[in-house]
Amino acid sequence: MAYILSNKAEEDIIAIFVTGAEQFGLIQAQRYHQQLTTTFEFLSDNPQAAPVREELIPPVRLHPVGSHLVIYQLEDDSSIFIVRVRHAHEDWLNNN
C-alpha cells in the first residue's frame, strides 16, 4: 500500500527536521526523520493500526511517533492520506 502526504504534512516534516537539527543536531534530526518515514510505511501496510477518532471533524486516525502524532485518513483505495504531523502536546485541534 501507499501513503500520500498533504502539503501541510510536508511542511510539518520539514519544520520538525529543521527544529530537530537546531535543537538536537543533524544526526539526531536525520534519525527522527527516518523514524517518521518508517512509521508512515508501517501505517501504509497497517492502515487500521490506529482507531478512527469519530469525535473529530473530519474523522481521522492518530498514531504516535516519538513526540508527534501522525494524523491520517484511510482512502477508498486503502492508501493513507497523511493530513498533518503535529507535536503531541500542541493544541493542533484549534490550530489548523
CSV table of C-alpha atoms in Angstrom, one decimal:
chain,number,residue,atom,x,y,z
A,1,MET,CA,0.0,0.0,0.0
A,2,ALA,CA,1.0,3.6,-0.2
A,3,TYR,CA,0.9,6.9,1.6
A,4,ILE,CA,0.3,10.4,0.4
A,5,LEU,CA,1.5,13.5,2.3
A,6,SER,CA,-0.6,16.6,2.3
A,7,ASN,CA,1.2,19.9,1.6
A,8,LYS,CA,0.7,20.8,5.3
A,9,ALA,CA,2.2,17.4,6.4
A,10,GLU,CA,5.2,18.1,4.1
A,11,GLU,CA,5.6,21.5,5.8
A,12,ASP,CA,5.3,19.8,9.2
A,13,ILE,CA,8.0,17.3,8.4
A,14,ILE,CA,10.4,20.0,7.2
A,15,ALA,CA,9.8,22.1,10.3
A,16,ILE,CA,10.3,19.0,12.5
A,17,PHE,CA,13.6,18.3,10.8
A,18,VAL,CA,14.9,21.9,11.0
A,19,THR,CA,13.9,22.3,14.6
A,20,GLY,CA,15.4,19.0,15.4
A,21,ALA,CA,18.7,19.9,13.7
A,22,GLU,CA,18.8,23.2,15.6
A,23,GLN,CA,18.0,21.7,19.0
A,24,PHE,CA,19.5,18.2,18.9
A,25,GLY,CA,22.0,18.2,16.0
A,26,LEU,CA,21.9,17.0,12.4
A,27,ILE,CA,22.4,13.3,13.1
A,28,GLN,CA,19.5,13.2,15.6
A,29,ALA,CA,17.3,15.1,13.1
A,30,GLN,CA,18.1,12.5,10.4
A,31,ARG,CA,17.3,9.6,12.8
A,32,TYR,CA,14.0,11.2,13.7
A,33,HIS,CA,13.2,11.8,10.1
A,34,GLN,CA,13.9,8.1,9.4
A,35,GLN,CA,11.6,7.2,12.3
A,36,LEU,CA,8.8,9.2,10.8
A,37,THR,CA,9.3,7.6,7.4
A,38,THR,CA,9.4,4.1,8.9
A,39,THR,CA,6.1,5.0,10.7
A,40,PHE,CA,4.5,6.2,7.5
A,41,GLU,CA,5.5,2.9,5.8
A,42,PHE,CA,4.1,0.9,8.8
A,43,LEU,CA,0.8,2.8,8.6
A,44,SER,CA,0.6,2.2,4.9
A,45,ASP,CA,1.0,-1.5,5.5
A,46,ASN,CA,-1.3,-1.4,8.6
A,47,PRO,CA,-3.8,1.4,7.9
A,48,GLN,CA,-6.1,0.4,10.7
A,49,ALA,CA,-3.4,0.4,13.3
A,50,ALA,CA,-5.0,3.5,14.9
A,51,PRO,CA,-8.7,3.7,15.6
A,52,VAL,CA,-10.9,6.2,13.9
A,53,ARG,CA,-11.5,9.3,16.1
A,54,GLU,CA,-15.1,9.9,15.2
A,55,GLU,CA,-15.4,12.8,17.5
A,56,LEU,CA,-13.0,14.8,15.3
A,57,ILE,CA,-14.3,16.5,12.2
A,58,PRO,CA,-13.5,15.2,9.7
A,59,PRO,CA,-12.9,11.8,11.4
A,60,VAL,CA,-9.2,10.9,11.4
A,61,ARG,CA,-6.8,8.4,12.9
A,62,LEU,CA,-4.0,9.4,15.2
A,63,HIS,CA,-0.8,7.4,15.6
A,64,PRO,CA,2.0,8.4,17.9
A,65,VAL,CA,5.6,8.5,16.8
A,66,GLY,CA,8.2,10.0,19.1
A,67,SER,CA,6.9,13.3,20.4
A,68,HIS,CA,4.5,13.7,17.5
A,69,LEU,CA,1.1,12.4,16.2
A,70,VAL,CA,0.6,11.3,12.6
A,71,ILE,CA,-2.9,12.5,11.7
A,72,TYR,CA,-4.2,10.4,8.8
A,73,GLN,CA,-7.2,9.2,6.9
A,74,LEU,CA,-7.8,5.9,5.2
A,75,GLU,CA,-8.6,6.4,1.5
A,76,ASP,CA,-11.1,4.4,-0.6
A,77,ASP,CA,-8.2,2.6,-2.4
A,78,SER,CA,-6.7,1.6,1.0
A,79,SER,CA,-3.9,4.0,0.8
A,80,ILE,CA,-3.4,6.5,3.6
A,81,PHE,CA,-3.5,10.3,3.4
A,82,ILE,CA,-1.3,11.9,6.0
A,83,VAL,CA,-3.1,15.1,6.9
A,84,ARG,CA,-0.6,16.5,9.4
A,85,VAL,CA,2.3,15.5,11.7
A,86,ARG,CA,1.9,17.6,14.9
A,87,HIS,CA,3.6,17.7,18.3
A,88,ALA,CA,1.6,15.6,20.7
A,89,HIS,CA,1.4,18.4,23.3
A,90,GLU,CA,0.4,21.0,20.7
A,91,ASP,CA,-3.1,22.4,20.6
A,92,TRP,CA,-3.5,21.2,17.0
A,93,LEU,CA,-7.3,21.0,17.2
A,94,ASN,CA,-7.5,24.8,17.3
A,95,ASN,CA,-4.5,25.4,15.1
A,96,ASN,CA,-5.0,24.1,11.7
